[in-house]
PDB file of C-alpha atoms in Angstrom:
ATOM      1  CA  MET L   1      44.715  17.249   6.684  1.00  0.00           C
ATOM      2  CA  ALA L   2      44.280  21.144   6.901  1.00  0.00           C
ATOM      3  CA  ILE L   3      47.390  22.601   7.287  1.00  0.00           C
ATOM      4  CA  GLU L   4      50.974  22.413   5.221  1.00  0.00           C
ATOM      5  CA  ASN L   5      53.626  19.589   6.082  1.00  0.00           C
ATOM      6  CA  ASP L   6      56.356  23.504   6.084  1.00  0.00           C
ATOM      7  CA  ILE L   7      53.709  25.026   9.347  1.00  0.00           C
ATOM      8  CA  VAL L   8      53.951  20.923  10.321  1.00  0.00           C
ATOM      9  CA  ASP L   9      57.931  21.486  10.929  1.00  0.00           C
ATOM     10  CA  GLU L  10      57.330  24.865  11.762  1.00  0.00           C
ATOM     11  CA  LEU L  11      54.901  24.297  14.999  1.00  0.00           C
ATOM     12  CA  ALA L  12      57.236  21.274  15.916  1.00  0.00           C
ATOM     13  CA  LEU L  13      60.020  23.935  16.454  1.00  0.00           C
ATOM     14  CA  ARG L  14      58.125  26.174  18.023  1.00  0.00           C
ATOM     15  CA  LEU L  15      56.445  23.594  20.571  1.00  0.00           C
ATOM     16  CA  ASP L  16      60.211  22.458  21.197  1.00  0.00           C
ATOM     17  CA  THR L  17      61.871  25.198  22.233  1.00  0.00           C
ATOM     18  CA  ALA L  18      59.412  26.290  23.908  1.00  0.00           C
ATOM     19  CA  GLU L  19      59.671  23.273  25.628  1.00  0.00           C
ATOM     20  CA  LEU L  20      62.737  23.273  25.621  1.00  0.00           C
ATOM     21  CA  ASP L  21      64.400  27.270  27.476  1.00  0.00           C
ATOM     22  CA  ALA L  22      60.683  26.168  29.617  1.00  0.00           C
ATOM     23  CA  ALA L  23      58.830  29.609  27.391  1.00  0.00           C
ATOM     24  CA  PRO L  24      55.857  29.624  26.912  1.00  0.00           C
ATOM     25  CA  ILE L  25      53.537  30.266  24.016  1.00  0.00           C
ATOM     26  CA  ALA L  26      50.482  31.571  22.745  1.00  0.00           C
ATOM     27  CA  LYS L  27      48.296  27.907  21.752  1.00  0.00           C
ATOM     28  CA  ILE L  28      49.399  27.234  18.320  1.00  0.00           C
ATOM     29  CA  THR L  29      45.515  27.258  17.415  1.00  0.00           C
ATOM     30  CA  ASP L  30      45.185  30.811  17.598  1.00  0.00           C
ATOM     31  CA  ASP L  31      47.746  31.238  14.929  1.00  0.00           C
ATOM     32  CA  TYR L  32      46.193  28.524  12.455  1.00  0.00           C
ATOM     33  CA  PRO L  33      42.421  27.230  14.286  1.00  0.00           C
ATOM     34  CA  GLU L  34      41.720  25.360  11.383  1.00  0.00           C
ATOM     35  CA  MET L  35      43.701  22.362  12.490  1.00  0.00           C
ATOM     36  CA  ASP L  36      42.592  18.930  12.580  1.00  0.00           C
ATOM     37  CA  TRP L  37      43.192  15.846  14.792  1.00  0.00           C
ATOM     38  CA  HIS L  38      45.373  14.684  12.085  1.00  0.00           C
ATOM     39  CA  ASP L  39      47.026  17.784  12.170  1.00  0.00           C
ATOM     40  CA  ALA L  40      47.461  17.695  15.812  1.00  0.00           C
ATOM     41  CA  TYR L  41      49.037  14.274  16.090  1.00  0.00           C
ATOM     42  CA  ALA L  42      51.472  15.016  12.751  1.00  0.00           C
ATOM     43  CA  ILE L  43      52.902  17.631  14.638  1.00  0.00           C
ATOM     44  CA  GLN L  44      53.341  15.423  18.239  1.00  0.00           C
ATOM     45  CA  ASP L  45      55.020  12.918  15.362  1.00  0.00           C
ATOM     46  CA  ALA L  46      57.780  16.188  14.198  1.00  0.00           C
ATOM     47  CA  LEU L  47      57.966  16.398  17.097  1.00  0.00           C
ATOM     48  CA  ARG L  48      59.161  13.133  18.570  1.00  0.00           C
ATOM     49  CA  ALA L  49      61.308  12.508  15.421  1.00  0.00           C
ATOM     50  CA  ARG L  50      62.760  15.924  15.741  1.00  0.00           C
ATOM     51  CA  LYS L  51      64.007  14.612  19.399  1.00  0.00           C
ATOM     52  CA  GLU L  52      64.725  11.254  18.301  1.00  0.00           C
ATOM     53  CA  ALA L  53      67.275  12.854  15.437  1.00  0.00           C
ATOM     54  CA  ALA L  54      68.185  14.885  18.481  1.00  0.00           C
ATOM     55  CA  GLY L  55      69.598  11.732  20.490  1.00  0.00           C
ATOM     56  CA  VAL L  56      66.427  11.497  22.616  1.00  0.00           C
ATOM     57  CA  THR L  57      65.454   7.888  23.419  1.00  0.00           C
ATOM     58  CA  ILE L  58      61.756   7.683  23.828  1.00  0.00           C
ATOM     59  CA  ALA L  59      61.141   5.732  26.605  1.00  0.00           C
ATOM     60  CA  GLY L  60      57.608   5.218  26.533  1.00  0.00           C
ATOM     61  CA  LEU L  61      54.318   5.593  26.181  1.00  0.00           C
ATOM     62  CA  LYS L  62      51.271   7.297  27.173  1.00  0.00           C
ATOM     63  CA  MET L  63      47.436   8.010  27.402  1.00  0.00           C
ATOM     64  CA  GLY L  64      45.498  10.730  28.766  1.00  0.00           C
ATOM     65  CA  LEU L  65      41.425  12.439  28.758  1.00  0.00           C
ATOM     66  CA  THR L  66      41.688   9.112  30.412  1.00  0.00           C
ATOM     67  CA  SER L  67      38.214   9.623  32.135  1.00  0.00           C
ATOM     68  CA  TYR L  68      34.780   9.187  29.900  1.00  0.00           C
ATOM     69  CA  ALA L  69      33.621  12.967  32.167  1.00  0.00           C
ATOM     70  CA  LYS L  70      36.607  14.826  30.673  1.00  0.00           C
ATOM     71  CA  MET L  71      35.886  13.319  26.882  1.00  0.00           C
ATOM     72  CA  LYS L  72      32.097  13.734  27.649  1.00  0.00           C
ATOM     73  CA  GLN L  73      32.898  17.074  28.851  1.00  0.00           C
ATOM     74  CA  MET L  74      34.925  17.658  26.413  1.00  0.00           C
ATOM     75  CA  GLY L  75      32.984  16.626  23.600  1.00  0.00           C
ATOM     76  CA  VAL L  76      35.746  13.578  22.027  1.00  0.00           C
ATOM     77  CA  GLU L  77      35.931   9.882  21.961  1.00  0.00           C
ATOM     78  CA  ASP L  78      38.739   8.296  22.693  1.00  0.00           C
ATOM     79  CA  PRO L  79      41.703   9.766  25.374  1.00  0.00           C
ATOM     80  CA  VAL L  80      44.478  11.371  23.769  1.00  0.00           C
ATOM     81  CA  TYR L  81      47.999  10.169  23.924  1.00  0.00           C
ATOM     82  CA  GLY L  82      51.481  10.997  23.635  1.00  0.00           C
ATOM     83  CA  PHE L  83      55.419   9.350  24.087  1.00  0.00           C
ATOM     84  CA  LEU L  84      57.648   9.867  27.410  1.00  0.00           C
ATOM     85  CA  THR L  85      61.479  10.206  26.848  1.00  0.00           C
ATOM     86  CA  ASP L  86      64.369   9.119  28.898  1.00  0.00           C
ATOM     87  CA  TYR L  87      65.194  12.762  29.660  1.00  0.00           C
ATOM     88  CA  GLY L  88      62.276  13.248  31.583  1.00  0.00           C
ATOM     89  CA  ARG L  89      62.552  10.089  33.455  1.00  0.00           C
ATOM     90  CA  VAL L  90      63.571  10.643  37.132  1.00  0.00           C
ATOM     91  CA  GLN L  91      64.339   8.287  39.772  1.00  0.00           C
ATOM     92  CA  ASP L  92      61.956   7.533  42.644  1.00  0.00           C
ATOM     93  CA  GLY L  93      63.099   9.267  45.189  1.00  0.00           C
ATOM     94  CA  GLY L  94      64.682  12.384  42.675  1.00  0.00           C
ATOM     95  CA  ASP L  95      65.535  15.703  42.729  1.00  0.00           C
ATOM     96  CA  ILE L  96      63.210  17.494  40.347  1.00  0.00           C
ATOM     97  CA  SER L  97      64.069  21.428  38.664  1.00  0.00           C
ATOM     98  CA  CYS L  98      61.370  23.212  38.570  1.00  0.00           C
ATOM     99  CA  ALA L  99      63.506  26.304  36.398  1.00  0.00           C
ATOM    100  CA  ARG L 100      63.445  23.704  33.169  1.00  0.00           C
ATOM    101  CA  LEU L 101      59.984  23.308  34.014  1.00  0.00           C
ATOM    102  CA  ILE L 102      57.212  26.308  33.209  1.00  0.00           C
ATOM    103  CA  HIS L 103      53.662  25.157  35.827  1.00  0.00           C
ATOM    104  CA  PRO L 104      53.632  22.144  36.595  1.00  0.00           C
ATOM    105  CA  LYS L 105      51.637  19.839  38.147  1.00  0.00           C
ATOM    106  CA  VAL L 106      51.999  16.516  39.177  1.00  0.00           C
ATOM    107  CA  GLU L 107      49.165  13.442  38.406  1.00  0.00           C
ATOM    108  CA  ALA L 108      49.119   9.525  40.008  1.00  0.00           C
ATOM    109  CA  GLU L 109      49.603   6.438  37.738  1.00  0.00           C
ATOM    110  CA  ILE L 110      49.390   3.105  37.199  1.00  0.00           C
ATOM    111  CA  ALA L 111      52.020   2.384  34.652  1.00  0.00           C
ATOM    112  CA  PHE L 112      52.357  -1.254  32.526  1.00  0.00           C
ATOM    113  CA  VAL L 113      55.623  -2.304  31.466  1.00  0.00           C
ATOM    114  CA  LEU L 114      54.054  -5.451  28.111  1.00  0.00           C
ATOM    115  CA  LYS L 115      55.307  -8.303  27.617  1.00  0.00           C
ATOM    116  CA  GLN L 116      54.175  -9.452  24.920  1.00  0.00           C
ATOM    117  CA  ASP L 117      53.081  -6.928  21.009  1.00  0.00           C
ATOM    118  CA  LEU L 118      49.187  -6.065  21.618  1.00  0.00           C
ATOM    119  CA  ILE L 119      48.202  -5.049  18.105  1.00  0.00           C
ATOM    120  CA  GLY L 120      45.048  -3.348  17.329  1.00  0.00           C
ATOM    121  CA  PRO L 121      42.107  -2.802  16.623  1.00  0.00           C
ATOM    122  CA  GLY L 122      40.171  -5.357  18.356  1.00  0.00           C
ATOM    123  CA  VAL L 123      42.385  -5.525  21.583  1.00  0.00           C
ATOM    124  CA  ARG L 124      40.493  -5.973  24.512  1.00  0.00           C
ATOM    125  CA  MET L 125      40.686  -5.233  28.310  1.00  0.00           C
ATOM    126  CA  GLU L 126      41.667  -9.293  28.842  1.00  0.00           C
ATOM    127  CA  ASP L 127      44.353  -9.280  26.195  1.00  0.00           C
ATOM    128  CA  VAL L 128      45.962  -6.188  27.932  1.00  0.00           C
ATOM    129  CA  LEU L 129      46.061  -7.999  30.464  1.00  0.00           C
ATOM    130  CA  ALA L 130      47.667 -11.572  28.771  1.00  0.00           C
ATOM    131  CA  ALA L 131      50.123  -8.948  27.771  1.00  0.00           C
ATOM    132  CA  THR L 132      50.841  -6.890  31.051  1.00  0.00           C
ATOM    133  CA  ASP L 133      54.679  -8.758  32.128  1.00  0.00           C
ATOM    134  CA  HIS L 134      54.332  -6.239  35.639  1.00  0.00           C
ATOM    135  CA  VAL L 135      52.334  -3.203  36.401  1.00  0.00           C
ATOM    136  CA  LEU L 136      53.920  -0.434  38.826  1.00  0.00           C
ATOM    137  CA  PRO L 137      53.345   2.674  40.988  1.00  0.00           C
ATOM    138  CA  ALA L 138      54.001   5.852  38.896  1.00  0.00           C
ATOM    139  CA  VAL L 139      52.881   9.026  39.463  1.00  0.00           C
ATOM    140  CA  GLU L 140      53.562  11.942  35.738  1.00  0.00           C
ATOM    141  CA  ILE L 141      54.968  15.257  35.737  1.00  0.00           C
ATOM    142  CA  ILE L 142      52.623  17.698  33.207  1.00  0.00           C
ATOM    143  CA  ASP L 143      53.884  21.121  32.000  1.00  0.00           C
ATOM    144  CA  SER L 144      51.733  23.025  28.874  1.00  0.00           C
ATOM    145  CA  ARG L 145      53.604  24.888  27.126  1.00  0.00           C
ATOM    146  CA  TYR L 146      50.977  26.894  26.771  1.00  0.00           C
ATOM    147  CA  GLU L 147      50.674  30.485  28.264  1.00  0.00           C
ATOM    148  CA  ASN L 148      48.226  30.387  31.589  1.00  0.00           C
ATOM    149  CA  PHE L 149      47.292  26.992  30.719  1.00  0.00           C
ATOM    150  CA  ARG L 150      45.311  28.049  28.786  1.00  0.00           C
ATOM    151  CA  PHE L 151      44.281  25.326  25.739  1.00  0.00           C
ATOM    152  CA  ASP L 152      42.599  23.691  23.106  1.00  0.00           C
ATOM    153  CA  LEU L 153      42.791  19.914  23.128  1.00  0.00           C
ATOM    154  CA  LYS L 154      44.276  20.149  19.746  1.00  0.00           C
ATOM    155  CA  SER L 155      46.866  21.824  20.839  1.00  0.00           C
ATOM    156  CA  VAL L 156      47.540  19.560  23.909  1.00  0.00           C
ATOM    157  CA  VAL L 157      47.820  16.851  21.505  1.00  0.00           C
ATOM    158  CA  ALA L 158      49.746  18.591  19.523  1.00  0.00           C
ATOM    159  CA  ASP L 159      51.866  19.953  22.767  1.00  0.00           C
ATOM    160  CA  ASN L 160      52.828  16.266  23.677  1.00  0.00           C
ATOM    161  CA  THR L 161      49.847  16.122  26.017  1.00  0.00           C
ATOM    162  CA  SER L 162      51.562  17.963  27.906  1.00  0.00           C
ATOM    163  CA  ALA L 163      54.045  15.252  29.056  1.00  0.00           C
ATOM    164  CA  ALA L 164      57.491  16.525  30.727  1.00  0.00           C
ATOM    165  CA  ARG L 165      58.584  13.910  33.809  1.00  0.00           C
ATOM    166  CA  PHE L 166      57.481  10.813  34.841  1.00  0.00           C
ATOM    167  CA  VAL L 167      58.695   9.117  38.184  1.00  0.00           C
ATOM    168  CA  ALA L 168      58.430   4.943  38.854  1.00  0.00           C
ATOM    169  CA  GLY L 169      57.903   3.568  41.816  1.00  0.00           C
ATOM    170  CA  THR L 170      60.241   0.823  42.592  1.00  0.00           C
ATOM    171  CA  THR L 171      57.185  -2.145  44.120  1.00  0.00           C
ATOM    172  CA  THR L 172      56.061  -4.211  40.200  1.00  0.00           C
ATOM    173  CA  ARG L 173      53.830  -6.491  40.947  1.00  0.00           C
ATOM    174  CA  PRO L 174      52.516  -8.803  38.129  1.00  0.00           C
ATOM    175  CA  VAL L 175      48.670  -8.604  37.318  1.00  0.00           C
ATOM    176  CA  ALA L 176      47.449 -11.759  37.863  1.00  0.00           C
ATOM    177  CA  GLY L 177      45.348 -11.195  41.371  1.00  0.00           C
ATOM    178  CA  LEU L 178      45.901  -7.732  41.296  1.00  0.00           C
ATOM    179  CA  ASP L 179      41.764  -6.005  41.244  1.00  0.00           C
ATOM    180  CA  LEU L 180      43.590  -3.099  39.665  1.00  0.00           C
ATOM    181  CA  ALA L 181      40.427  -0.650  39.818  1.00  0.00           C
ATOM    182  CA  SER L 182      40.023  -1.126  43.358  1.00  0.00           C
ATOM    183  CA  ILE L 183      43.191   0.223  44.237  1.00  0.00           C
ATOM    184  CA  LYS L 184      43.054   3.917  46.230  1.00  0.00           C
ATOM    185  CA  VAL L 185      45.602   6.428  45.817  1.00  0.00           C
ATOM    186  CA  GLU L 186      46.677   8.974  47.973  1.00  0.00           C
ATOM    187  CA  ILE L 187      48.252  12.433  47.166  1.00  0.00           C
ATOM    188  CA  VAL L 188      51.012  13.432  49.361  1.00  0.00           C
ATOM    189  CA  LYS L 189      51.674  17.376  49.911  1.00  0.00           C
ATOM    190  CA  ASN L 190      54.040  18.721  51.964  1.00  0.00           C
ATOM    191  CA  GLY L 191      52.699  16.099  54.153  1.00  0.00           C
ATOM    192  CA  GLU L 192      49.492  17.062  53.581  1.00  0.00           C
ATOM    193  CA  VAL L 193      46.498  15.092  51.858  1.00  0.00           C
ATOM    194  CA  VAL L 194      45.844  16.811  48.265  1.00  0.00           C
ATOM    195  CA  ALA L 195      43.828  14.528  45.842  1.00  0.00           C
ATOM    196  CA  SER L 196      43.331  10.474  46.003  1.00  0.00           C
ATOM    197  CA  GLY L 197      41.574   8.876  44.415  1.00  0.00           C
ATOM    198  CA  THR L 198      40.684   4.807  42.919  1.00  0.00           C
ATOM    199  CA  GLY L 199      41.793   2.706  39.817  1.00  0.00           C
ATOM    200  CA  ASP L 200      38.752   2.774  38.135  1.00  0.00           C
ATOM    201  CA  ALA L 201      38.443   6.343  37.699  1.00  0.00           C
ATOM    202  CA  VAL L 202      40.817   4.901  34.630  1.00  0.00           C
ATOM    203  CA  LEU L 203      37.824   4.390  32.017  1.00  0.00           C
ATOM    204  CA  GLY L 204      37.175   1.971  34.933  1.00  0.00           C
ATOM    205  CA  ASN L 205      40.449   0.061  34.857  1.00  0.00           C
ATOM    206  CA  SER L 206      43.697   0.909  34.003  1.00  0.00           C
ATOM    207  CA  ALA L 207      44.105  -2.075  31.798  1.00  0.00           C
ATOM    208  CA  GLU L 208      40.797  -0.843  29.849  1.00  0.00           C
ATOM    209  CA  SER L 209      42.884   2.197  28.968  1.00  0.00           C
ATOM    210  CA  VAL L 210      45.758   1.051  27.808  1.00  0.00           C
ATOM    211  CA  ALA L 211      43.917  -1.458  24.935  1.00  0.00           C
ATOM    212  CA  MET L 212      42.215   2.376  23.904  1.00  0.00           C
ATOM    213  CA  LEU L 213      45.802   2.835  22.969  1.00  0.00           C
ATOM    214  CA  ALA L 214      46.669  -0.471  21.387  1.00  0.00           C
ATOM    215  CA  ASN L 215      43.570   0.498  19.025  1.00  0.00           C
ATOM    216  CA  LEU L 216      44.286   4.163  18.148  1.00  0.00           C
ATOM    217  CA  LEU L 217      47.719   2.864  17.655  1.00  0.00           C
ATOM    218  CA  GLY L 218      46.782   0.205  15.271  1.00  0.00           C
ATOM    219  CA  VAL L 219      44.870   2.207  12.967  1.00  0.00           C
ATOM    220  CA  ARG L 220      47.341   3.718  12.337  1.00  0.00           C
ATOM    221  CA  GLY L 221      50.095   0.325  11.857  1.00  0.00           C
ATOM    222  CA  ILE L 222      51.801   0.920  14.259  1.00  0.00           C
ATOM    223  CA  ALA L 223      52.677  -2.494  17.463  1.00  0.00           C
ATOM    224  CA  LEU L 224      52.133  -1.524  20.723  1.00  0.00           C
ATOM    225  CA  LYS L 225      55.273  -3.761  20.977  1.00  0.00           C
ATOM    226  CA  ALA L 226      56.607  -5.961  24.084  1.00  0.00           C
ATOM    227  CA  GLY L 227      59.507  -3.994  26.231  1.00  0.00           C
ATOM    228  CA  THR L 228      56.753  -0.952  26.048  1.00  0.00           C
ATOM    229  CA  PHE L 229      55.969   1.223  29.270  1.00  0.00           C
ATOM    230  CA  ILE L 230      53.024   2.829  29.711  1.00  0.00           C
ATOM    231  CA  LEU L 231      51.403   5.604  31.620  1.00  0.00           C
ATOM    232  CA  ALA L 232      47.372   4.171  31.847  1.00  0.00           C
ATOM    233  CA  GLY L 233      46.420   7.965  32.716  1.00  0.00           C
ATOM    234  CA  ALA L 234      45.208  10.433  35.959  1.00  0.00           C
ATOM    235  CA  ILE L 235      43.342   8.123  38.786  1.00  0.00           C
ATOM    236  CA  THR L 236      44.074  11.681  40.370  1.00  0.00           C
ATOM    237  CA  GLU L 237      43.561  15.206  39.242  1.00  0.00           C
ATOM    238  CA  ALA L 238      46.734  16.811  39.076  1.00  0.00           C
ATOM    239  CA  ILE L 239      48.032  18.806  41.771  1.00  0.00           C
ATOM    240  CA  ALA L 240      50.091  21.913  41.069  1.00  0.00           C
ATOM    241  CA  VAL L 241      53.781  22.005  42.281  1.00  0.00           C
ATOM    242  CA  ALA L 242      56.887  24.584  43.286  1.00  0.00           C
ATOM    243  CA  PRO L 243      60.035  25.231  44.516  1.00  0.00           C
ATOM    244  CA  GLY L 244      60.737  23.385  47.852  1.00  0.00           C
ATOM    245  CA  ASP L 245      57.809  21.126  47.500  1.00  0.00           C
ATOM    246  CA  HIS L 246      57.418  17.383  48.211  1.00  0.00           C
ATOM    247  CA  ILE L 247      55.193  14.534  46.486  1.00  0.00           C
ATOM    248  CA  GLU L 248      54.145  11.103  48.098  1.00  0.00           C
ATOM    249  CA  ALA L 249      51.919   9.459  46.047  1.00  0.00           C
ATOM    250  CA  ARG L 250      50.989   6.589  48.215  1.00  0.00           C
ATOM    251  CA  TYR L 251      49.241   3.378  46.710  1.00  0.00           C
ATOM    252  CA  SER L 252      46.798   0.288  48.608  1.00  0.00           C
ATOM    253  CA  ASP L 253      48.957  -3.013  46.827  1.00  0.00           C
ATOM    254  CA  LEU L 254      51.399  -0.893  44.356  1.00  0.00           C
ATOM    255  CA  GLY L 255      53.850   0.869  48.027  1.00  0.00           C
ATOM    256  CA  ALA L 256      54.602   4.326  46.966  1.00  0.00           C
ATOM    257  CA  VAL L 257      56.295   7.261  45.010  1.00  0.00           C
ATOM    258  CA  THR L 258      57.916  10.275  46.310  1.00  0.00           C
ATOM    259  CA  MET L 259      60.067  13.248  44.351  1.00  0.00           C
ATOM    260  CA  ARG L 260      61.128  16.628  46.093  1.00  0.00           C
ATOM    261  CA  PHE L 261      60.879  19.914  43.070  1.00  0.00           C
ATOM    262  CA  THR L 262      63.637  22.195  44.313  1.00  0.00           C
ATOM    263  CA  ASP L 263      64.478  26.316  42.326  1.00  0.00           C
TER     264      ASP L 263
END
């Protein structure tokens, strides 16, 4: 590690406070440019530990940077990952308060729920499909804690990959007979289609993203457990939202997910 453990804990506190107070901060690499990837995940781990110590339950995991083009642009070889919280879960059709967020954006994703453990490294897409109980449509609401959306990737990882809220749909499907790569998605904002994409935008197939997650965790000796809820990565670009906005994400074969943003 390039930074000391007490600094890791201080930065986790800084990020946690920024989220809970909805008060943006400068990106942490401004103060600690020597931060490496190990430091970034150590801060994320410390942030997770703080939340669990405060009684928060981890509701799932998420992948980010799941486009090959984006990874090349950012100069990295692997996606990034983070965790989801129980307080971040919003019911389909529910309201989301913008007052508790900084600059929220929505992304349409496919979520996986496992029926078997996945233990990397060496997990393949076929292993993920065999271990999946069902998939369902989902929208992630990301919300970077950094001022003016100014950040670098190490700061994003430390900030739990901008995780904030998520909404899962009620339509569940087994993966057998489902072509994940060809699922079409549209984000409709206040009645207007503002983003669209297909499932192959996520590493060619969202199941490939889950395999990468299993392998990234496996290197750290962590298994993906049966029952885990996983957001596999954004199919669409992130769309900014504000109070008064109504969002519907429509999926071929998987139904729709809706939410409203309030003051």
